[in-house]
Coordinates of C-alpha atoms and ligand atoms in Angstrom, one line a residue:
L152 CA 13.6 10.3 9.4
T153 CA 10.9 12.8 8.7
N154 CA 9.3 12.3 12.1
R155 CA 12.5 12.6 14.0
L156 CA 13.5 15.7 12.2
Q157 CA 10.1 17.3 12.8
N158 CA 10.5 16.7 16.5
V159 CA 13.9 18.5 16.4
F160 CA 12.4 21.3 14.5
S161 CA 9.3 21.8 16.5
K162 CA 11.6 22.1 19.5
L163 CA 13.7 24.7 17.7
R164 CA 10.7 26.6 16.5
S165 CA 9.4 27.0 20.0
K166 CA 12.5 28.9 21.0
G167 CA 12.6 32.6 20.9
K168 CA 16.3 32.5 20.9
V169 CA 18.6 29.9 19.6
T170 CA 21.8 29.6 21.6
E171 CA 24.8 27.8 20.5
E172 CA 23.9 25.1 23.0
D173 CA 20.4 24.8 21.5
L174 CA 22.0 24.5 18.1
N175 CA 24.4 21.8 19.2
E176 CA 21.7 19.8 20.8
A177 CA 19.5 20.1 17.7
M178 CA 22.4 19.1 15.5
R179 CA 23.1 16.1 17.7
E180 CA 19.6 15.0 17.1
V181 CA 19.7 15.6 13.4
R182 CA 22.9 13.6 13.3
L183 CA 21.3 10.7 15.0
A184 CA 18.2 10.9 12.8
L185 CA 20.4 10.8 9.7
L186 CA 22.5 7.9 10.9
E187 CA 19.3 6.0 11.8
A188 CA 18.1 6.7 8.4
D189 CA 21.1 4.8 7.1
V190 CA 22.9 7.9 5.7
N191 CA 26.6 7.3 5.2
F192 CA 28.6 8.2 8.3
K193 CA 31.0 10.5 6.6
V194 CA 28.3 12.3 4.7
V195 CA 26.5 12.9 8.0
K196 CA 29.6 14.3 9.6
D197 CA 30.3 16.7 6.8
F198 CA 26.6 17.7 6.7
I199 CA 26.4 18.6 10.3
A200 CA 29.6 20.5 10.2
K201 CA 28.4 22.6 7.3
V202 CA 25.0 23.3 8.9
K203 CA 26.6 24.4 12.2
E204 CA 29.0 26.6 10.4
K205 CA 26.3 28.4 8.5
A206 CA 24.0 28.7 11.5
L207 CA 26.7 30.2 13.7
G208 CA 27.8 32.4 10.8
L209 CA 24.4 33.9 10.5
D210 CA 23.4 35.7 13.6
V211 CA 20.3 33.7 14.1
S212 CA 19.3 35.5 17.3
K213 CA 18.5 38.5 15.2
S214 CA 15.8 36.8 13.3
F215 CA 12.3 36.8 14.7
T216 CA 12.1 33.1 13.8
P217 CA 15.5 31.7 14.7
G218 CA 14.2 28.1 14.6
M219 CA 13.0 28.7 11.1
V220 CA 16.4 30.0 10.0
V221 CA 18.0 26.8 11.2
I222 CA 15.4 24.7 9.3
D223 CA 16.1 26.8 6.3
I224 CA 19.8 26.1 6.5
V225 CA 19.2 22.4 7.0
N226 CA 16.9 22.4 4.0
K227 CA 19.4 24.2 1.8
E228 CA 22.3 22.0 2.8
M229 CA 20.2 18.9 2.2
T230 CA 19.4 20.2 -1.3
E231 CA 23.0 20.9 -1.9
L232 CA 23.9 17.4 -0.7
M233 CA 21.7 15.9 -3.3
G234 CA 23.2 17.9 -6.1
G235 CA 21.6 21.3 -5.6
T236 CA 19.8 21.6 -8.9
Q237 CA 18.1 19.2 -11.1
S238 CA 20.4 17.2 -13.3
K239 CA 19.2 16.8 -16.8
L240 CA 19.6 13.8 -19.1
A241 CA 22.5 14.1 -21.4
K242 CA 21.8 14.7 -25.1
A243 CA 24.1 13.5 -27.9
N244 CA 25.2 16.1 -30.4
K245 CA 24.2 13.7 -33.1
P246 CA 21.3 11.4 -32.3
P247 CA 20.6 8.9 -31.1
T248 CA 21.4 9.6 -27.5
V249 CA 22.6 6.4 -26.0
I250 CA 21.5 5.5 -22.5
M251 CA 22.8 2.4 -20.7
M252 CA 21.0 1.2 -17.6
V253 CA 23.0 -0.8 -15.1
G254 CA 22.5 -2.1 -11.6
L255 CA 21.9 -5.1 -9.5
Q256 CA 19.2 -7.6 -10.2
G257 CA 15.9 -6.5 -9.0
A258 CA 16.9 -2.8 -8.7
G259 CA 14.4 -1.8 -11.3
K260 CA 16.4 -1.5 -14.5
T261 CA 13.9 -3.1 -16.8
T262 CA 10.9 -1.3 -15.3
T263 CA 12.8 2.0 -15.4
T264 CA 13.8 1.5 -19.0
G265 CA 10.1 1.4 -19.8
K266 CA 9.3 4.4 -17.7
L267 CA 12.2 6.5 -19.1
A268 CA 11.0 5.7 -22.6
K269 CA 7.6 6.9 -21.6
L270 CA 8.9 10.1 -20.2
L271 CA 10.9 10.7 -23.4
Q272 CA 7.8 10.0 -25.5
K273 CA 6.0 12.7 -23.6
S274 CA 8.5 15.2 -24.9
N275 CA 8.1 13.9 -28.4
H276 CA 11.1 11.6 -28.6
K277 CA 11.2 8.3 -30.3
P278 CA 13.1 5.9 -28.0
L279 CA 14.2 2.4 -28.9
L280 CA 14.5 -0.1 -26.1
V281 CA 17.2 -2.8 -26.4
A282 CA 16.9 -6.1 -24.5
C283 CA 20.5 -7.0 -23.4
D284 CA 19.6 -9.1 -20.4
I285 CA 19.7 -12.6 -21.8
Y286 CA 20.1 -14.3 -18.4
R287 CA 17.1 -13.6 -16.3
P288 CA 14.3 -15.8 -17.4
A289 CA 11.6 -13.7 -19.1
A290 CA 13.6 -10.5 -19.0
I291 CA 13.2 -10.0 -22.7
K292 CA 9.5 -10.6 -22.5
Q293 CA 9.2 -8.2 -19.6
L294 CA 10.7 -5.4 -21.7
Q295 CA 8.6 -6.3 -24.7
V296 CA 5.4 -6.1 -22.6
L297 CA 6.5 -2.7 -21.3
G298 CA 7.3 -1.6 -24.9
E299 CA 3.8 -2.7 -26.0
Q300 CA 2.2 -0.8 -23.2
I301 CA 3.7 2.5 -24.3
N302 CA 3.9 1.7 -27.9
A303 CA 7.7 1.9 -28.1
P304 CA 9.8 -0.4 -30.3
V305 CA 11.8 -3.1 -28.5
F306 CA 14.9 -4.6 -30.1
S307 CA 15.8 -8.1 -29.1
M308 CA 17.7 -11.0 -30.5
G309 CA 16.6 -13.7 -28.1
D310 CA 18.9 -15.2 -25.5
Q311 CA 21.4 -17.0 -27.6
T312 CA 23.3 -14.0 -28.9
S313 CA 25.8 -12.2 -26.6
P314 CA 24.7 -9.0 -25.0
V315 CA 27.5 -7.1 -26.6
E316 CA 26.4 -8.2 -30.1
I317 CA 22.8 -7.4 -29.3
A318 CA 23.8 -3.9 -28.1
K319 CA 25.8 -3.2 -31.3
A320 CA 22.9 -4.4 -33.5
G321 CA 20.5 -2.5 -31.4
L322 CA 22.4 0.8 -31.8
Q323 CA 22.5 0.2 -35.6
H324 CA 18.8 -0.5 -35.6
A325 CA 18.1 2.8 -33.8
K326 CA 20.2 4.7 -36.3
E327 CA 18.4 3.1 -39.2
N328 CA 15.0 3.8 -37.7
Q329 CA 15.4 7.3 -36.7
N330 CA 15.1 6.6 -33.0
D331 CA 16.6 9.6 -31.3
Y332 CA 17.1 7.8 -28.0
V333 CA 18.2 4.2 -27.5
I334 CA 18.0 2.7 -24.0
F335 CA 19.9 -0.5 -23.2
D336 CA 18.4 -2.7 -20.5
T337 CA 21.3 -4.8 -19.2
A338 CA 21.5 -7.8 -16.9
G339 CA 22.1 -7.5 -13.2
R340 CA 23.4 -10.0 -10.6
L341 CA 22.5 -10.3 -7.0
H342 CA 26.0 -9.1 -6.2
I343 CA 28.6 -7.4 -8.2
D344 CA 30.8 -9.8 -10.0
E345 CA 33.7 -9.8 -12.5
A346 CA 31.9 -11.5 -15.4
L347 CA 29.0 -9.0 -15.2
M348 CA 31.4 -6.0 -15.0
E349 CA 33.4 -7.3 -17.9
E350 CA 30.2 -7.7 -20.0
L351 CA 29.0 -4.2 -19.1
K352 CA 32.4 -2.7 -19.9
Q353 CA 32.3 -4.3 -23.3
I354 CA 28.8 -3.0 -24.1
H355 CA 30.0 0.4 -22.9
Q356 CA 33.0 0.3 -25.3
N357 CA 30.8 -0.7 -28.2
V358 CA 27.9 1.6 -27.8
K359 CA 29.7 4.6 -26.2
P360 CA 26.8 5.7 -24.1
D361 CA 26.1 9.4 -23.4
E362 CA 24.5 8.4 -20.2
V363 CA 25.3 5.4 -17.9
L364 CA 22.5 5.4 -15.4
L365 CA 22.9 3.3 -12.3
V366 CA 19.6 2.1 -11.1
V367 CA 19.5 1.6 -7.3
D368 CA 16.9 0.5 -5.0
A369 CA 16.4 3.2 -2.4
M370 CA 15.0 0.8 0.1
T371 CA 18.4 -0.8 0.5
G372 CA 19.8 2.4 2.0
Q373 CA 23.5 2.2 2.7
D374 CA 23.9 -0.9 0.6
A375 CA 22.6 1.1 -2.4
V376 CA 25.4 3.5 -1.9
N377 CA 28.0 0.8 -1.6
V378 CA 26.7 -0.7 -4.8
A379 CA 26.9 2.7 -6.5
Q380 CA 30.5 3.1 -5.4
S381 CA 31.6 -0.2 -6.8
F382 CA 29.8 0.4 -10.1
H383 CA 31.3 3.8 -10.3
E384 CA 34.8 2.4 -9.9
Q385 CA 34.3 0.0 -12.8
L386 CA 32.2 2.0 -15.2
E387 CA 32.1 5.7 -15.8
L388 CA 28.6 6.4 -14.4
T389 CA 26.9 9.6 -15.4
G390 CA 24.0 9.5 -13.1
V391 CA 21.8 7.5 -10.8
V392 CA 18.1 6.5 -10.8
L393 CA 16.7 5.9 -7.4
T394 CA 13.8 3.4 -7.5
K395 CA 11.2 2.4 -5.0
L396 CA 11.2 5.7 -3.3
D397 CA 7.5 4.9 -2.6
G398 CA 8.6 2.3 -0.1
D399 CA 11.6 4.2 1.3
T400 CA 10.7 6.1 4.4
R401 CA 14.2 6.8 5.5
G402 CA 15.7 8.7 2.6
G403 CA 19.2 7.5 3.4
A404 CA 20.2 6.5 -0.1
A405 CA 18.9 9.7 -1.6
L406 CA 21.0 11.7 0.8
S407 CA 24.2 9.7 0.4
V408 CA 24.5 8.8 -3.2
K409 CA 25.6 12.0 -4.7
A410 CA 28.1 12.7 -1.9
V411 CA 29.7 9.3 -2.2
T412 CA 29.8 8.8 -5.9
G413 CA 29.9 12.4 -7.1
K414 CA 27.2 11.4 -9.5
P415 CA 23.8 13.2 -9.4
I416 CA 20.5 11.4 -9.0
K417 CA 18.7 12.2 -12.3
F418 CA 15.5 10.4 -11.8
A419 CA 13.3 9.1 -9.0
A420 CA 10.9 6.2 -9.4
M421 CA 8.0 6.1 -6.9
G422 CA 5.9 3.1 -7.9
E423 CA 5.5 0.1 -10.2
K424 CA 3.3 1.9 -12.7
I425 CA 4.8 3.0 -16.0
D426 CA 4.4 6.7 -15.4
A427 CA 5.9 6.6 -11.9
L428 CA 9.2 8.1 -12.9
E429 CA 10.1 11.8 -12.4
P430 CA 13.1 13.9 -12.9
F431 CA 14.8 14.2 -9.5
H432 CA 14.5 17.5 -7.8
P433 CA 16.9 17.8 -4.9
D434 CA 15.0 20.7 -3.4
R435 CA 11.7 18.8 -3.4
M436 CA 13.3 15.7 -2.0
A437 CA 14.8 17.7 0.8
S438 CA 11.5 19.2 1.8
R439 CA 10.0 15.7 1.5
I440 CA 12.6 14.4 3.9
L441 CA 12.0 17.3 6.2
G442 CA 8.3 16.6 6.0
M443 CA 7.4 20.1 5.2
G444 CA 5.6 20.1 2.0
D445 CA 5.7 23.5 0.6
M446 CA 6.2 24.9 4.1
L447 CA 9.7 25.9 3.2
S448 CA 8.7 28.2 0.4
L449 CA 6.2 29.7 2.8
I450 CA 9.0 30.3 5.3
E451 CA 10.9 32.1 2.7
K452 CA 8.0 34.2 1.7
A453 CA 7.1 35.0 5.3
Q454 CA 10.6 36.0 6.1
A455 CA 10.6 38.3 3.2
N456 CA 7.2 39.8 3.8
I457 CA 6.1 39.8 7.4
D458 CA 7.2 42.7 9.5
A459 CA 9.0 41.1 12.4
D460 CA 7.9 43.6 15.1
K461 CA 4.3 43.5 14.0
A462 CA 4.3 39.7 13.9
A463 CA 5.8 39.5 17.3
E464 CA 3.1 41.8 18.7
M465 CA 0.4 39.9 16.9
E466 CA 1.8 36.8 18.3
R467 CA 1.5 38.1 21.8
K468 CA -2.0 39.1 21.2
M469 CA -3.0 35.8 19.8
R470 CA -1.7 34.1 22.9
T471 CA -3.3 36.4 25.3
A472 CA -6.6 36.4 23.3
E473 CA -6.4 40.1 22.8
F474 CA -6.8 39.7 19.1
T475 CA -9.4 42.1 18.0
F476 CA -11.1 43.2 14.8
D477 CA -8.6 46.0 14.4
D478 CA -5.8 43.4 14.5
F479 CA -7.8 41.4 12.1
L480 CA -7.7 44.1 9.5
E481 CA -4.0 44.5 10.1
Q482 CA -3.4 40.9 9.8
M483 CA -5.4 40.6 6.6
A484 CA -3.2 43.2 5.1
Q485 CA 0.0 41.4 6.2
I486 CA -1.3 38.1 4.9
R487 CA -2.2 39.7 1.7
N488 CA 1.5 40.6 1.3
L489 CA 2.2 36.9 1.2
G490 CA 0.2 36.4 -2.0
P491 CA -3.2 35.0 -2.8
L492 CA -4.8 33.5 0.3
D493 CA -5.8 30.4 -1.6
Q494 CA -2.3 29.6 -2.5
L495 CA -1.1 30.3 1.0
M496 CA -3.6 27.9 2.5
D497 CA -2.5 25.2 0.2
M498 CA 1.0 25.6 1.6
L499 CA 0.1 25.2 5.2
P500 CA 0.0 21.6 6.3
G501 CA -3.3 20.7 7.8
M502 CA -4.9 23.8 6.5
N503 CA -7.1 22.3 3.8
K504 CA -10.0 21.6 6.1
M505 CA -10.0 25.2 7.2
K506 CA -10.0 26.2 3.6
G507 CA -13.4 24.9 3.1
N508 CA -14.8 27.3 5.6
M509 CA -12.9 30.2 4.1
K510 CA -13.5 29.5 0.5
D511 CA -15.6 32.6 -0.1
M512 CA -13.0 34.7 1.6
K513 CA -11.2 36.2 -1.3
V514 CA -8.8 38.7 -0.1
D515 CA -8.9 41.4 -2.6
E516 CA -8.8 45.2 -2.3
K517 CA -12.6 45.6 -2.6
Q518 CA -13.2 43.0 0.0
I519 CA -10.8 44.6 2.4
N520 CA -12.5 47.9 2.0
R521 CA -15.9 46.4 2.9
V522 CA -14.4 44.6 5.8
E523 CA -12.9 47.9 6.9
A524 CA -16.3 49.6 6.6
I525 CA -17.9 46.9 8.7
V526 CA -15.2 47.0 11.4
R527 CA -15.4 50.8 11.6
S528 CA -19.1 50.6 12.3
M529 CA -18.5 48.6 15.4
T530 CA -18.1 50.3 18.7
K531 CA -14.8 50.1 20.5
A532 CA -16.2 47.5 22.9
E533 CA -17.5 45.4 20.1
K534 CA -14.1 45.4 18.3
Q535 CA -12.4 44.3 21.5
K536 CA -15.1 41.7 22.3
P537 CA -16.7 40.3 19.2
E538 CA -18.8 38.1 21.5
L539 CA -20.9 41.2 22.2
L540 CA -22.2 41.3 18.6
N541 CA -25.7 39.9 19.0
H542 CA -28.3 40.1 16.3
S543 CA -29.5 43.6 16.9
R544 CA -25.9 45.0 17.1
R545 CA -25.1 43.2 13.9
K546 CA -28.1 44.8 12.2
R547 CA -26.8 48.2 13.3
V548 CA -23.3 47.5 12.0
A549 CA -24.7 46.4 8.7
A550 CA -26.8 49.5 8.3
G551 CA -23.9 51.7 9.4
S552 CA -21.4 50.2 7.0
G553 CA -23.8 50.1 4.1
T554 CA -23.5 46.3 3.9
S555 CA -26.0 43.5 4.7
I556 CA -26.5 41.5 7.8
T557 CA -25.4 38.4 5.8
E558 CA -22.1 40.1 5.1
V559 CA -21.6 41.1 8.7
N560 CA -22.4 37.6 9.8
R561 CA -20.0 36.2 7.4
L562 CA -17.2 38.5 8.5
I563 CA -17.7 37.6 12.1
K564 CA -17.5 33.9 11.2
Q565 CA -14.4 34.6 9.2
F566 CA -12.9 36.5 12.1
E567 CA -13.4 33.4 14.3
D568 CA -11.9 31.3 11.5
M569 CA -9.0 33.7 11.2
R570 CA -8.4 33.5 14.9
K571 CA -8.2 29.8 14.6
M572 CA -5.9 30.0 11.6
M573 CA -3.7 32.6 13.2
K574 CA -3.3 30.4 16.2
Q575 CA -2.1 27.6 14.0
F576 CA -0.1 29.9 11.8
S577 CA 1.7 31.6 14.7
S578 CA 2.5 28.3 16.3
M579 CA 4.3 27.5 13.1
M580 CA 6.0 30.7 12.6
G581 CA 6.4 32.2 16.0
P582 CA 8.9 32.1 18.7
K583 CA 6.7 30.7 21.4
G584 CA 4.0 28.8 19.6
P585 CA 2.8 25.6 21.1
K586 CA 5.0 22.7 20.3
G587 CA 4.2 20.5 17.3
G588 CA 1.7 22.9 15.9
M589 CA 2.7 21.7 12.5
K590 CA 1.4 18.1 12.6
Ligands
LIG754 P1 15.7 -5.3 -12.8 O1 16.1 -6.7 -12.3 O2 16.7 -4.3 -12.3 O3 15.5 -5.2 -14.2 O4 14.4 -5.0 -12.0 P2 12.9 -4.9 -12.5 O5 12.7 -3.8 -13.4 O6 12.5 -6.2 -13.1 O7 12.1 -4.6 -11.2 C1 12.2 -5.5 -10.1 C2 10.9 -5.3 -9.3 O8 10.8 -4.0 -8.7 C3 9.6 -5.4 -10.1 O9 8.7 -6.1 -9.4 C4 9.2 -3.9 -10.3 O10 7.8 -3.8 -10.5 C5 9.6 -3.4 -9.0 N1 9.9 -1.9 -9.1 C6 10.7 -1.3 -9.9 N2 10.7 0.1 -9.7 C7 9.8 0.3 -8.6 C8 9.4 1.4 -7.9 O11 9.8 2.6 -8.1 N3 8.5 1.2 -6.9 C9 8.1 0.0 -6.6 N4 7.2 -0.2 -5.5 N5 8.5 -1.1 -7.2 C10 9.3 -1.0 -8.2
LIG755 MG1 15.7 -6.6 -15.7

């Protein structure tokens, strides 16, 4: 999904103007990419309609980066699709908060029970784990092992007592032992069946959970969503945990679940290890799906801070290799508006390597002043053609600006690096940058 979307976007980015036709074409491709990623058909339809509406509503042609505006809309809509903001775990007015984990066999319920307990411990809670899966061989043992690993108590009554009884006793145990959270690990089947649902409903009635979390395997895509829907019809779900996101490259389940069930994804599991569970952030997931890292926050910053006319002019200069030391100064000032350079570099994909070269380039006021002094000591010809700056000229510039030859050398080196960076930067930001500059 990510790759396909990136192709669509790099095409869009390379456009100086986005016509309705461009937009339609891009949306056709996004639609295909989403369907291929196993996103629910109806969800895709609604999604595309919304993005189109927004994009046409905004006069994208006015923006100096119309492609970026579209990407921004797609990103925001994706975030919305997955619930918008992060959905927190419910908390009972009177402890313990009761959490019931449900889902098909192998979805990751037991593992997630352990992980969730660990997360809760991290914020100083005292969770109790209750082993209600008496069917799967070694399921109780599995939970006990997890409990030992994180030093959390596990309540079990073997596999001869009914899960409903175990659940009741477990809740009682939590109350008596001041556990402020109690998590019920329940049984799953390979398919949804009546007997299982009946059992879960009874546990539900007896422990009155604050939170019924459906654990779904993200790798099963569309199926995961169907499962979610059937569970939701039978039990009042309060949220979803998506597991195995580490193996899911398509993102289909993540995108559909909320829209289909109306229930938010509360946690995401990205590995087998006990600490591989995180609160689910729709915005982060969206940028992950779009393959943009923190690119998106950079887009926002850039749109807010870069002067469109100047950027366009700079762009042109970069392309025609007219970029000079004067522009360099100008550019430094613009970039400085975006925030600390270090941070900026972290946000640009593929920029880490460059960062090594530029690590001693701290853009601060003082530095800019010295740079200015050096640049001012260059002749007009030298500014236009830095290649002219041989050793003796550099010595003269150093003397003239009251700096050292080392500093002058460093600046010239930085200038070259900056040129390279700007090339990459402008291909990402600008109307006519080379295609695929973001890889
Ligand atoms: P349950 O039947 O729903 O209780 O599922 P389990 O908790 O026993 O998990 C089934 C398998 O999936 C186990 O081998 C887990 O290690 C694995 N698993 C669970 N969550 C994740 C995850 O986020 N990533 C990966 N790669 N494996 C997971
Ligand atoms: Mg289990």
